[in-house]
């Protein structure tokens, strides 16, 4: 039986390592952020963009459209989580046209991040906004589904990972370590989805898009894993658990929910045949050939719904994901 006890001491009394000891010039950072946000969020010439999108949609087979549209669910989730974490605002403030009138996320808030982590998460947020734009230039897409990115949603994931409640409940927005651990939960799922979709695509435009999305998603996951790997022996306050302990349990939970064997690994994993060490570091996740693991839409829904059943919404998607693939499972369950 695992016993985890919390305390009420302030996090500030227990300083943890930061992403970097670099010194930032505040005025330069502010100007850079304004320029980046302006570039990303200024309205495009909608008439020309819609015409371009219509042309591309017509040349993509329906199976490609379904797979690419399915990816929008994860991109919406990542965009909102990173935007709120870095700025305290979501798509409704920065790019409402991309949300297309979909319901606002539940529970998003600004995270207590050190300067370097905030900078990186803001970059991730802008990348996700770019991904939404890129996908909607290729397929028609759909409005943002209802998302739950509240601290309660993440606490529920952590409780499931450990098989009992953590005390106090896990709060992803409390500090930069917690936020990095929460970030470990999300981009990797989308990454495996792109790996799984790639061989099923037929048109060159779909393959090009997914290859580009996969490249950046892989980079995000690598940045998150590399930092957590550096901190793997750090004890996460106020739990008697290390960073490595938590990533191991998250990965194990995703394997269990996906129900398709091992497609997820924590920061330390059993070494492959021929290795002298029983356990080896895993700064990047990969199979015995060091290839990225693939997942199907069904596996992804089982994970992001939090219950291991693609027919039953929940978790990050209280009312279910959108697109023909996701809706087909909810319809079949009705």
PDB file of N, CA and C in Angstrom, residues 121-159:
ATOM      1  N   UNK A 121       7.348  27.518 -22.613  1.00  0.00           N
ATOM      2  CA  UNK A 121       5.929  27.170 -22.719  1.00  0.00           C
ATOM      3  C   UNK A 121       5.203  28.142 -23.637  1.00  0.00           C
ATOM      4  N   UNK A 122       5.579  29.418 -23.613  1.00  0.00           N
ATOM      5  CA  UNK A 122       4.983  30.369 -24.541  1.00  0.00           C
ATOM      6  C   UNK A 122       5.319  29.990 -25.982  1.00  0.00           C
ATOM      7  N   UNK A 123       6.558  29.565 -26.210  1.00  0.00           N
ATOM      8  CA  UNK A 123       6.927  29.116 -27.554  1.00  0.00           C
ATOM      9  C   UNK A 123       6.094  27.905 -27.969  1.00  0.00           C
ATOM     10  N   UNK A 124       5.910  26.972 -27.049  1.00  0.00           N
ATOM     11  CA  UNK A 124       5.052  25.816 -27.343  1.00  0.00           C
ATOM     12  C   UNK A 124       3.636  26.285 -27.723  1.00  0.00           C
ATOM     13  N   UNK A 125       3.117  27.254 -26.960  1.00  0.00           N
ATOM     14  CA  UNK A 125       1.764  27.756 -27.213  1.00  0.00           C
ATOM     15  C   UNK A 125       1.653  28.325 -28.624  1.00  0.00           C
ATOM     16  N   UNK A 126       2.632  29.125 -29.023  1.00  0.00           N
ATOM     17  CA  UNK A 126       2.616  29.711 -30.354  1.00  0.00           C
ATOM     18  C   UNK A 126       2.730  28.640 -31.431  1.00  0.00           C
ATOM     19  N   UNK A 127       3.515  27.611 -31.156  1.00  0.00           N
ATOM     20  CA  UNK A 127       3.628  26.500 -32.102  1.00  0.00           C
ATOM     21  C   UNK A 127       2.280  25.808 -32.288  1.00  0.00           C
ATOM     22  N   UNK A 128       1.553  25.627 -31.192  1.00  0.00           N
ATOM     23  CA  UNK A 128       0.256  24.958 -31.279  1.00  0.00           C
ATOM     24  C   UNK A 128      -0.758  25.811 -32.044  1.00  0.00           C
ATOM     25  N   UNK A 129      -0.691  27.117 -31.880  1.00  0.00           N
ATOM     26  CA  UNK A 129      -1.555  27.996 -32.668  1.00  0.00           C
ATOM     27  C   UNK A 129      -1.227  27.835 -34.157  1.00  0.00           C
ATOM     28  N   UNK A 130       0.060  27.755 -34.464  1.00  0.00           N
ATOM     29  CA  UNK A 130       0.461  27.498 -35.847  1.00  0.00           C
ATOM     30  C   UNK A 130      -0.062  26.171 -36.358  1.00  0.00           C
ATOM     31  N   UNK A 131      -0.049  25.149 -35.513  1.00  0.00           N
ATOM     32  CA  UNK A 131      -0.557  23.838 -35.910  1.00  0.00           C
ATOM     33  C   UNK A 131      -2.052  23.897 -36.231  1.00  0.00           C
ATOM     34  N   UNK A 132      -2.804  24.622 -35.411  1.00  0.00           N
ATOM     35  CA  UNK A 132      -4.232  24.764 -35.680  1.00  0.00           C
ATOM     36  C   UNK A 132      -4.468  25.433 -37.035  1.00  0.00           C
ATOM     37  N   UNK A 133      -3.707  26.477 -37.293  1.00  0.00           N
ATOM     38  CA  UNK A 133      -3.828  27.160 -38.585  1.00  0.00           C
ATOM     39  C   UNK A 133      -3.481  26.216 -39.731  1.00  0.00           C
ATOM     40  N   UNK A 134      -2.393  25.451 -39.565  1.00  0.00           N
ATOM     41  CA  UNK A 134      -1.945  24.562 -40.639  1.00  0.00           C
ATOM     42  C   UNK A 134      -2.972  23.484 -40.940  1.00  0.00           C
ATOM     43  N   UNK A 135      -3.546  22.895 -39.899  1.00  0.00           N
ATOM     44  CA  UNK A 135      -4.545  21.839 -40.101  1.00  0.00           C
ATOM     45  C   UNK A 135      -5.790  22.409 -40.788  1.00  0.00           C
ATOM     46  N   UNK A 136      -6.195  23.611 -40.373  1.00  0.00           N
ATOM     47  CA  UNK A 136      -7.410  24.196 -40.938  1.00  0.00           C
ATOM     48  C   UNK A 136      -7.198  24.749 -42.346  1.00  0.00           C
ATOM     49  N   UNK A 137      -5.960  24.822 -42.791  1.00  0.00           N
ATOM     50  CA  UNK A 137      -5.681  25.117 -44.201  1.00  0.00           C
ATOM     51  C   UNK A 137      -5.789  23.848 -45.048  1.00  0.00           C
ATOM     52  N   UNK A 138      -5.790  22.711 -44.391  1.00  0.00           N
ATOM     53  CA  UNK A 138      -5.799  21.431 -45.111  1.00  0.00           C
ATOM     54  C   UNK A 138      -7.158  20.757 -45.071  1.00  0.00           C
ATOM     55  N   UNK A 139      -7.852  20.858 -43.946  1.00  0.00           N
ATOM     56  CA  UNK A 139      -9.196  20.285 -43.804  1.00  0.00           C
ATOM     57  C   UNK A 139     -10.107  21.342 -43.204  1.00  0.00           C
ATOM     58  N   UNK A 140     -11.402  21.127 -43.329  1.00  0.00           N
ATOM     59  CA  UNK A 140     -12.359  22.113 -42.815  1.00  0.00           C
ATOM     60  C   UNK A 140     -12.286  22.220 -41.303  1.00  0.00           C
ATOM     61  N   UNK A 141     -12.156  21.101 -40.629  1.00  0.00           N
ATOM     62  CA  UNK A 141     -12.047  21.115 -39.181  1.00  0.00           C
ATOM     63  C   UNK A 141     -13.385  21.288 -38.491  1.00  0.00           C
ATOM     64  N   UNK A 142     -13.319  21.669 -37.217  1.00  0.00           N
ATOM     65  CA  UNK A 142     -14.525  21.830 -36.404  1.00  0.00           C
ATOM     66  C   UNK A 142     -14.219  22.790 -35.263  1.00  0.00           C
ATOM     67  N   UNK A 143     -15.250  23.365 -34.629  1.00  0.00           N
ATOM     68  CA  UNK A 143     -15.009  24.266 -33.490  1.00  0.00           C
ATOM     69  C   UNK A 143     -14.336  23.531 -32.334  1.00  0.00           C
ATOM     70  N   UNK A 144     -13.669  24.282 -31.504  1.00  0.00           N
ATOM     71  CA  UNK A 144     -13.012  23.720 -30.324  1.00  0.00           C
ATOM     72  C   UNK A 144     -14.021  22.959 -29.468  1.00  0.00           C
ATOM     73  N   UNK A 145     -13.725  21.699 -29.143  1.00  0.00           N
ATOM     74  CA  UNK A 145     -14.611  20.951 -28.237  1.00  0.00           C
ATOM     75  C   UNK A 145     -14.415  21.437 -26.797  1.00  0.00           C
ATOM     76  N   UNK A 146     -15.325  21.063 -25.931  1.00  0.00           N
ATOM     77  CA  UNK A 146     -15.173  21.416 -24.520  1.00  0.00           C
ATOM     78  C   UNK A 146     -13.972  20.673 -23.949  1.00  0.00           C
ATOM     79  N   UNK A 147     -13.067  21.438 -23.333  1.00  0.00           N
ATOM     80  CA  UNK A 147     -11.840  20.878 -22.760  1.00  0.00           C
ATOM     81  C   UNK A 147     -11.820  21.115 -21.258  1.00  0.00           C
ATOM     82  N   UNK A 148     -11.309  20.159 -20.516  1.00  0.00           N
ATOM     83  CA  UNK A 148     -11.144  20.310 -19.073  1.00  0.00           C
ATOM     84  C   UNK A 148      -9.648  20.281 -18.760  1.00  0.00           C
ATOM     85  N   UNK A 149      -9.073  21.456 -18.525  1.00  0.00           N
ATOM     86  CA  UNK A 149      -7.647  21.548 -18.181  1.00  0.00           C
ATOM     87  C   UNK A 149      -7.487  22.078 -16.756  1.00  0.00           C
ATOM     88  N   UNK A 150      -8.472  21.797 -15.933  1.00  0.00           N
ATOM     89  CA  UNK A 150      -8.460  22.251 -14.543  1.00  0.00           C
ATOM     90  C   UNK A 150      -7.457  21.458 -13.708  1.00  0.00           C
ATOM     91  N   UNK A 151      -7.115  22.005 -12.557  1.00  0.00           N
ATOM     92  CA  UNK A 151      -6.226  21.284 -11.647  1.00  0.00           C
ATOM     93  C   UNK A 151      -6.879  19.991 -11.186  1.00  0.00           C
ATOM     94  N   UNK A 152      -8.213  19.982 -11.109  1.00  0.00           N
ATOM     95  CA  UNK A 152      -8.916  18.761 -10.702  1.00  0.00           C
ATOM     96  C   UNK A 152      -8.764  17.654 -11.739  1.00  0.00           C
ATOM     97  N   UNK A 153      -8.769  18.027 -13.019  1.00  0.00           N
ATOM     98  CA  UNK A 153      -8.607  17.024 -14.077  1.00  0.00           C
ATOM     99  C   UNK A 153      -7.237  16.374 -13.992  1.00  0.00           C
ATOM    100  N   UNK A 154      -6.207  17.179 -13.764  1.00  0.00           N
ATOM    101  CA  UNK A 154      -4.854  16.624 -13.656  1.00  0.00           C
ATOM    102  C   UNK A 154      -4.677  15.842 -12.359  1.00  0.00           C
ATOM    103  N   UNK A 155      -5.324  16.303 -11.285  1.00  0.00           N
ATOM    104  CA  UNK A 155      -5.259  15.571 -10.021  1.00  0.00           C
ATOM    105  C   UNK A 155      -5.857  14.178 -10.183  1.00  0.00           C
ATOM    106  N   UNK A 156      -6.942  14.087 -10.949  1.00  0.00           N
ATOM    107  CA  UNK A 156      -7.581  12.797 -11.181  1.00  0.00           C
ATOM    108  C   UNK A 156      -6.653  11.851 -11.946  1.00  0.00           C
ATOM    109  N   UNK A 157      -5.913  12.406 -12.910  1.00  0.00           N
ATOM    110  CA  UNK A 157      -4.953  11.587 -13.656  1.00  0.00           C
ATOM    111  C   UNK A 157      -3.870  11.059 -12.725  1.00  0.00           C
ATOM    112  N   UNK A 158      -3.343  11.926 -11.889  1.00  0.00           N
ATOM    113  CA  UNK A 158      -2.284  11.502 -10.966  1.00  0.00           C
ATOM    114  C   UNK A 158      -2.795  10.470  -9.969  1.00  0.00           C
ATOM    115  N   UNK A 159      -3.999  10.664  -9.484  1.00  0.00           N
ATOM    116  CA  UNK A 159      -4.581   9.684  -8.561  1.00  0.00           C
ATOM    117  C   UNK A 159      -4.722   8.330  -9.244  1.00  0.00           C
TER     118      UNK A 159
END
